[in-house]
Short mmCIF file of N, CA and C in Angstrom, two decimals:
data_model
loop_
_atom_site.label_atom_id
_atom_site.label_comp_id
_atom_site.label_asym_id
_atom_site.label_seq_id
_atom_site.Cartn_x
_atom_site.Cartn_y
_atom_site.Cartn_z
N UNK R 125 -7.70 7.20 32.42
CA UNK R 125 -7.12 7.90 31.29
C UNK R 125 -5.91 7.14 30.74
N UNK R 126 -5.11 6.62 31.90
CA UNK R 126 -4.04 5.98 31.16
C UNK R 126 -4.14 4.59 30.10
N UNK R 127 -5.28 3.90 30.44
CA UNK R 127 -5.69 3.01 29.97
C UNK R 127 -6.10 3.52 28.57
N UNK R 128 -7.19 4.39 29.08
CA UNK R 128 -7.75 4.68 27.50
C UNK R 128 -6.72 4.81 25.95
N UNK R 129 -5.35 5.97 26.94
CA UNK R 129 -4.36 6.19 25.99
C UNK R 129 -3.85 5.29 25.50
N UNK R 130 -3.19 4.29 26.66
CA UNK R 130 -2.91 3.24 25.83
C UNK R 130 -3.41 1.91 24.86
N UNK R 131 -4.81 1.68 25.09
CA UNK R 131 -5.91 1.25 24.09
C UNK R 131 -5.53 2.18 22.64
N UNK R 132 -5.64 3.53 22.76
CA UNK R 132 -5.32 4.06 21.59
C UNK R 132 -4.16 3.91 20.80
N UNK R 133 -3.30 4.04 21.25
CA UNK R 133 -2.07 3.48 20.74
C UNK R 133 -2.10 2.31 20.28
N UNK R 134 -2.35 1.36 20.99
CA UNK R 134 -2.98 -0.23 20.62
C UNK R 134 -3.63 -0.46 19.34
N UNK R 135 -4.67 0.33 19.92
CA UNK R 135 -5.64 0.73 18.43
C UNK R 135 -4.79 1.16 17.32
N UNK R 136 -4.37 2.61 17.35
CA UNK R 136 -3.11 2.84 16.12
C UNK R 136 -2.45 2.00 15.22
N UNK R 137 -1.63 0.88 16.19
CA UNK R 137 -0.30 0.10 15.73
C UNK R 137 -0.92 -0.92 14.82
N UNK R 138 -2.33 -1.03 15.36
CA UNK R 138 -2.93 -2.40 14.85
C UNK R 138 -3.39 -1.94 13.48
N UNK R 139 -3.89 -0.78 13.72
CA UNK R 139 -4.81 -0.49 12.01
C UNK R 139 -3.49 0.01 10.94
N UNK R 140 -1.89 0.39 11.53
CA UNK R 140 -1.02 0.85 10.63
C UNK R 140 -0.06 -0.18 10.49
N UNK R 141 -0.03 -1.11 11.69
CA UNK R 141 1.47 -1.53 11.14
C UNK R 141 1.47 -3.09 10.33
N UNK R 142 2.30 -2.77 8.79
CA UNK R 142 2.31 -4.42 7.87
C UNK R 142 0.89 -4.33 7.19
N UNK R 143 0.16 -3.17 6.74
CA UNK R 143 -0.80 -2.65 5.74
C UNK R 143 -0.65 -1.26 5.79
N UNK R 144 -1.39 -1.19 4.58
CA UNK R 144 -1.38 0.44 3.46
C UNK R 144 -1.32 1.39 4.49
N UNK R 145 -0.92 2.77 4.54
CA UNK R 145 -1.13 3.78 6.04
C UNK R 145 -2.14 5.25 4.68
N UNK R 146 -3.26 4.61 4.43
CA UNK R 146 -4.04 5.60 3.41
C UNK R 146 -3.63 6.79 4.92
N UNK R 147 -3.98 8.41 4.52
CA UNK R 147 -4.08 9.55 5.13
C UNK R 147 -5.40 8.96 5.82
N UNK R 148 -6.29 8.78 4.90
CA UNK R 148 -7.52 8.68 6.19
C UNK R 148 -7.45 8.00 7.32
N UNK R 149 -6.87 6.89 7.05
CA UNK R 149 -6.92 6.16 8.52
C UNK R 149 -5.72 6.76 9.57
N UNK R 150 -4.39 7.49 9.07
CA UNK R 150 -3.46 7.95 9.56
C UNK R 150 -4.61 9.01 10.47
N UNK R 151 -5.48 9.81 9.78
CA UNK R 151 -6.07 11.00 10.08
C UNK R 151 -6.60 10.88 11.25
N UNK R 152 -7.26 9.70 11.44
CA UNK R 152 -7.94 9.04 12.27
C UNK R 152 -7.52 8.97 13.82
N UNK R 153 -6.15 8.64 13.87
CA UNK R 153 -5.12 8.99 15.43
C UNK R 153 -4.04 9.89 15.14
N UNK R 154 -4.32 10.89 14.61
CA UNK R 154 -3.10 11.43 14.36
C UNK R 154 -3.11 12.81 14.00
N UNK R 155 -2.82 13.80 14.87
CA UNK R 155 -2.84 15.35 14.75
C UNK R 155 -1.72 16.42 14.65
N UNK R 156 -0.98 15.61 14.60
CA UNK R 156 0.75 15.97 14.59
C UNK R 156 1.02 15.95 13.30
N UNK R 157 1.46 17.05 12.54
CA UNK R 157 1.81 16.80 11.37
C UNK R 157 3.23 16.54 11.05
N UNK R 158 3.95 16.68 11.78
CA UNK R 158 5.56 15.89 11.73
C UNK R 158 5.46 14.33 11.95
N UNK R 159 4.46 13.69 12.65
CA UNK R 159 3.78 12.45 12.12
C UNK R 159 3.64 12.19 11.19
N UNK R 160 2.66 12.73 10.82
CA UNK R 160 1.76 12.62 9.51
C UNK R 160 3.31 12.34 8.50
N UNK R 161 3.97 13.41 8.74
CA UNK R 161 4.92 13.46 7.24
C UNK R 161 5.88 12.21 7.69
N UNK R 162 6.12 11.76 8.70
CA UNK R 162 7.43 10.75 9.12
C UNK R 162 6.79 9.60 8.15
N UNK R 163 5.45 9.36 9.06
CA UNK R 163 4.55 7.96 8.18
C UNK R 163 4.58 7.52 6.69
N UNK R 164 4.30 8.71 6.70
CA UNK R 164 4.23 9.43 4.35
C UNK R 164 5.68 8.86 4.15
N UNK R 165 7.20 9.59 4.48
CA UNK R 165 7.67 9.05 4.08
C UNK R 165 8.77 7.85 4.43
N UNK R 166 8.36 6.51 5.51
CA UNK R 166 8.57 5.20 5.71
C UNK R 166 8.04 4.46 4.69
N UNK R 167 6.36 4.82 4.50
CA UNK R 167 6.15 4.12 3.96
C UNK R 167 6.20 4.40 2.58
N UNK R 168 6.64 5.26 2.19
CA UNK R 168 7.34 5.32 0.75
C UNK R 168 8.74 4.77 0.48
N UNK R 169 9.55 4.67 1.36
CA UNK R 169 10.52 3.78 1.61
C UNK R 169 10.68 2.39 2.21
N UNK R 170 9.66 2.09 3.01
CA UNK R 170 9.62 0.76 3.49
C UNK R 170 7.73 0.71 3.27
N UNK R 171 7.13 0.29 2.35
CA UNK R 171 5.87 -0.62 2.12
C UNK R 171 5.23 -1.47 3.04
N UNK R 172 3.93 -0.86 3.60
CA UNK R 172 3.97 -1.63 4.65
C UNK R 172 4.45 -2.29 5.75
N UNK R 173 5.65 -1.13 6.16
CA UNK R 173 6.34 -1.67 7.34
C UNK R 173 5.73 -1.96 8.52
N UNK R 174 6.00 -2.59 9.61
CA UNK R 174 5.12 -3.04 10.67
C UNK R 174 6.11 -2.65 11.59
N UNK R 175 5.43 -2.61 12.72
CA UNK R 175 5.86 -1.97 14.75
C UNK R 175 5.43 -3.28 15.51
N UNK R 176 6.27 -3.72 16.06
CA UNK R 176 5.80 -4.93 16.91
C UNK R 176 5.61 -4.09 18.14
N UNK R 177 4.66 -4.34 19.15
CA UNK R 177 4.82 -3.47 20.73
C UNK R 177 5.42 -4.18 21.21
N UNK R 178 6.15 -3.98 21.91
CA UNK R 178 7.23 -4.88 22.78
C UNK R 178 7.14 -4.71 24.46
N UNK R 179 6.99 -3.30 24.52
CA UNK R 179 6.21 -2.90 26.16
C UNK R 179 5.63 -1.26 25.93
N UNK R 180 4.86 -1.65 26.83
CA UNK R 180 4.24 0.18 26.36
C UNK R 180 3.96 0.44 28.99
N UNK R 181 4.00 1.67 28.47
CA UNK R 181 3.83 2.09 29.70
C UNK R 181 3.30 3.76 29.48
N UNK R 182 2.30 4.35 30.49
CA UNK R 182 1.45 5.53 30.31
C UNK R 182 1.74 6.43 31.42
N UNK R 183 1.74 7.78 31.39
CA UNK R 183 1.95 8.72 32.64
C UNK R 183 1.01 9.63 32.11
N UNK R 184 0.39 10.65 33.00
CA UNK R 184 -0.43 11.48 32.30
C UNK R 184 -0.94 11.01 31.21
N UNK R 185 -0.78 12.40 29.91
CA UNK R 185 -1.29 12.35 28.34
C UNK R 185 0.18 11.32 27.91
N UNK R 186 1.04 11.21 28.24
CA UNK R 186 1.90 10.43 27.37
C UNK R 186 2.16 8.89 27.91
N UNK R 187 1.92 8.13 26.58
CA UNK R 187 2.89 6.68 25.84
C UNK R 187 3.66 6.51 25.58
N UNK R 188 4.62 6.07 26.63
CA UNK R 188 6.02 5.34 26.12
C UNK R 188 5.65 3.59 25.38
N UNK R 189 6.37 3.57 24.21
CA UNK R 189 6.15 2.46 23.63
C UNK R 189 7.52 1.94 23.46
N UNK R 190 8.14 0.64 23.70
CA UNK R 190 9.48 0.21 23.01
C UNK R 190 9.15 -0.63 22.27
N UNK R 191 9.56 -0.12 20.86
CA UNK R 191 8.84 -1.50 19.35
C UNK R 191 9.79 -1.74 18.71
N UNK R 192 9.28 -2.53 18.14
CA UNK R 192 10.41 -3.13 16.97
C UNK R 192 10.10 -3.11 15.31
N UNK R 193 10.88 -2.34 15.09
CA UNK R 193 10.37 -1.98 13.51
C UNK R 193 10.72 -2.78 11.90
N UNK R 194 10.36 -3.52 11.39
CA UNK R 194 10.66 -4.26 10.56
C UNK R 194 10.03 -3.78 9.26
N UNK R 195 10.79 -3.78 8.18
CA UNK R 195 10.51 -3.21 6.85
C UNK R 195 11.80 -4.11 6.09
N UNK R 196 11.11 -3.41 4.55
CA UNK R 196 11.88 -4.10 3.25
C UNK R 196 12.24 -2.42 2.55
N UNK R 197 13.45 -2.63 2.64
CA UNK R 197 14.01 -1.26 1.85
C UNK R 197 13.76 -1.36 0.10
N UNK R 198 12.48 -0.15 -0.12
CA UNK R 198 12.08 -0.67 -1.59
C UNK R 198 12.05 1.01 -2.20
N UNK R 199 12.44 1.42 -1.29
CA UNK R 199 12.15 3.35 -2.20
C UNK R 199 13.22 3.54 -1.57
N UNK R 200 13.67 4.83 -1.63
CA UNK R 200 14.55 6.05 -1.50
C UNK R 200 14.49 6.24 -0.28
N UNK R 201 15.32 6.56 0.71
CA UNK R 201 15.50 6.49 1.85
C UNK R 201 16.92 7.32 1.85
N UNK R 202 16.85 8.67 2.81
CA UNK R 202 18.01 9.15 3.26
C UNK R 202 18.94 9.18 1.77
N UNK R 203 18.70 9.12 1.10
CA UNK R 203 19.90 9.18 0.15
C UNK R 203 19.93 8.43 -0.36
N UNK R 204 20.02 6.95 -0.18
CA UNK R 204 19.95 5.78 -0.25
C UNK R 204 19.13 5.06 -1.38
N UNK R 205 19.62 4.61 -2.70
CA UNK R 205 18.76 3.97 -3.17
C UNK R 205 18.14 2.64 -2.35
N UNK R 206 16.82 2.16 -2.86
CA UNK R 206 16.32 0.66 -2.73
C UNK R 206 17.24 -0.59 -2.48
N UNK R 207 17.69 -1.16 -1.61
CA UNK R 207 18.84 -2.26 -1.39
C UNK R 207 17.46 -3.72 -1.51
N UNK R 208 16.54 -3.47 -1.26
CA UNK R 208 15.02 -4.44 -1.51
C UNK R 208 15.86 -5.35 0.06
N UNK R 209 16.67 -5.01 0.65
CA UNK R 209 17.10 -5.71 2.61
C UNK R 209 15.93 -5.11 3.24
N UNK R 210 15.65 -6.61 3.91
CA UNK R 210 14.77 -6.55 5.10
C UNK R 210 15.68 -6.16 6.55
N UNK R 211 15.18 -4.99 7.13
CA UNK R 211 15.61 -4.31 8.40
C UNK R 211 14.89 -4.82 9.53
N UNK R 212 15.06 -4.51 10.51
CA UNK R 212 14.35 -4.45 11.33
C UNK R 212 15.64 -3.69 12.75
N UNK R 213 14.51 -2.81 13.25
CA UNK R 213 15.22 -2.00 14.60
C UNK R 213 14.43 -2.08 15.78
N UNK R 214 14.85 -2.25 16.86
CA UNK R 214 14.30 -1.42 18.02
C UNK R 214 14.36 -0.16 18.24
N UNK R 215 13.14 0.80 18.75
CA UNK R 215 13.05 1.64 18.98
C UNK R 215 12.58 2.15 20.14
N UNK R 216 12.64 3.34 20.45
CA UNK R 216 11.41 4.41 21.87
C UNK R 216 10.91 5.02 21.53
N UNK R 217 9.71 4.99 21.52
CA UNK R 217 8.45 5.90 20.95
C UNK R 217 7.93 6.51 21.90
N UNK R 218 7.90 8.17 22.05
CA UNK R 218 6.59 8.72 22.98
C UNK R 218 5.63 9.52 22.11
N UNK R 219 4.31 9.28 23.14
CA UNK R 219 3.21 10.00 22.24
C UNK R 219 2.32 10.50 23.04
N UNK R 220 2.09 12.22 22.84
CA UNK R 220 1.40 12.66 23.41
C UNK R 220 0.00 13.00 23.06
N UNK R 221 -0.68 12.53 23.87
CA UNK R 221 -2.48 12.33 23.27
C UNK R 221 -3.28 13.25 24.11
N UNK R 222 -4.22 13.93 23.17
CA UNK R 222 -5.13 14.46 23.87
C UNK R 222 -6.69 14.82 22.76
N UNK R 223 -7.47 14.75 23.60
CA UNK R 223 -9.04 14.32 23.11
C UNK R 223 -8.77 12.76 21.98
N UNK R 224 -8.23 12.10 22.65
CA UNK R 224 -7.84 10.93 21.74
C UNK R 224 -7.63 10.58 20.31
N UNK R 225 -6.09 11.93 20.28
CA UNK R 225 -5.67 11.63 19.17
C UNK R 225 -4.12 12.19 19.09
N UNK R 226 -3.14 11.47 18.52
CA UNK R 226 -1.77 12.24 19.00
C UNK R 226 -1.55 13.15 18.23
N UNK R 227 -1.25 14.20 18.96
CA UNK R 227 -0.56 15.50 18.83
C UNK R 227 0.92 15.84 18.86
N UNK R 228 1.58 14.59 19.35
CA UNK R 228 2.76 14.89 19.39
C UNK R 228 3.59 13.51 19.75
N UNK R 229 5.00 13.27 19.37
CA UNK R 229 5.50 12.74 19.18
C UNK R 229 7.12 12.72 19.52
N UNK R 230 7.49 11.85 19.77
CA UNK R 230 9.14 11.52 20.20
C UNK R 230 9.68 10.36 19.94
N UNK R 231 10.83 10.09 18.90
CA UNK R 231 11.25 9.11 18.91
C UNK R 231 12.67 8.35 18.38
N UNK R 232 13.28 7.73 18.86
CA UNK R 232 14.70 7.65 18.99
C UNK R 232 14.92 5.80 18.62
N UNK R 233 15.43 5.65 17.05
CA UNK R 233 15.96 4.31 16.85
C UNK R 233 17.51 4.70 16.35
N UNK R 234 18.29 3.54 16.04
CA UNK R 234 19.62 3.89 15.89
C UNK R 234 19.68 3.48 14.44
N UNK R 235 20.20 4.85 13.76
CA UNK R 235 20.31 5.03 12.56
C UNK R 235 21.82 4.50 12.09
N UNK R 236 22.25 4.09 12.74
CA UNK R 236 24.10 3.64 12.21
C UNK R 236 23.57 2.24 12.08
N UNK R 237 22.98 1.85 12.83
CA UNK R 237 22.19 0.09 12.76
C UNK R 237 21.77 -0.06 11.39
N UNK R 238 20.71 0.81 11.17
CA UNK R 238 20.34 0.84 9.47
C UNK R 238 21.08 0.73 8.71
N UNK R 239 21.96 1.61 8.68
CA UNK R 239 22.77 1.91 8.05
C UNK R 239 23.63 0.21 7.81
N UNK R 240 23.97 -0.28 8.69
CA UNK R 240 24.80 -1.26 8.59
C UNK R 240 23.53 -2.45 8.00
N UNK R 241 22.58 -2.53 8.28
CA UNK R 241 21.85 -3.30 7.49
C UNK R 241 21.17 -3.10 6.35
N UNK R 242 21.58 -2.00 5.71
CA UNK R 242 21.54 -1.34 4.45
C UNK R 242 22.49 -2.25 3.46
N UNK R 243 23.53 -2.22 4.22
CA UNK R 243 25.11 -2.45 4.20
C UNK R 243 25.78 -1.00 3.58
N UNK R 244 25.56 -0.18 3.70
CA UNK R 244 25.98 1.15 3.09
C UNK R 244 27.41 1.33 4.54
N UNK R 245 27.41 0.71 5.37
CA UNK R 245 28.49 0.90 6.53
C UNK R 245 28.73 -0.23 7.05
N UNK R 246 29.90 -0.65 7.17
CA UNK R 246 30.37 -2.41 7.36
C UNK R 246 30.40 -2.72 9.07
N UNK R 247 29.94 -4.05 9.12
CA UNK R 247 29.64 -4.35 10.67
C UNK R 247 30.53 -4.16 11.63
N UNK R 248 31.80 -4.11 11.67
CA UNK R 248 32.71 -3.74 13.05
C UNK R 248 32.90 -2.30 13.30
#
């Protein structure tokens, strides 16, 4: 099982991350609709942003993933007009899967980081 999950995830990152995230293919691993809406709006703010996997590890139904997230700030974000700055963060992703598809979700990057590579908040 743990394998499988994490194949799925695998599977996921590969068909979403650094191309289009249409609903259908989102639909495809994805049953969580606080997902669904996070995805909708990144990539209305960052276009094709991409997740590098960096390490993934499985317990039960859940995927811990630590990735690295890289985008071009080109929409509306938080308040934030378009700065067209390339970001990139590390993050922790968990994901809880079941009949192989996630249902649920956890995840924690540092938003003051953005922020400073926005430049909307100065580096020291």
């Amino acid at each position: 099982m743990f394998e499988d999950n994490k194949a799925l995830i695998r599977q996921y990152l590969a068909a979403l991350s650094g191309k289009d995230k249409p609903e259908s293919i989102v639909n495809i691993y994805v049953s969580d609709e606080k997902l669904r809406q996070h995805i909708k709006q990144f990539e209305s703010a960052f276009p094709r942003y991409k997740l590098t996997l960096d390490d993934m590890i499985a317990e039960g139904n859940k995927v811990a993933v630590r990735a690295t997230w890289h985008g071009i700030h080109k929409g509306e974000f938080m308040g934030i007009q378009p700065t067209s700055k390339q970001v990139a963060l590390t993050g922790i992703l968990i994901y809880r899967i079941v009949n192989g598809r996630i249902v649920d979700h956890w995840m924690s990057f540092d938003n003051l980081e953005l922020m400073r590579q926005f430049g909307v908040i100065p580096d020291d």
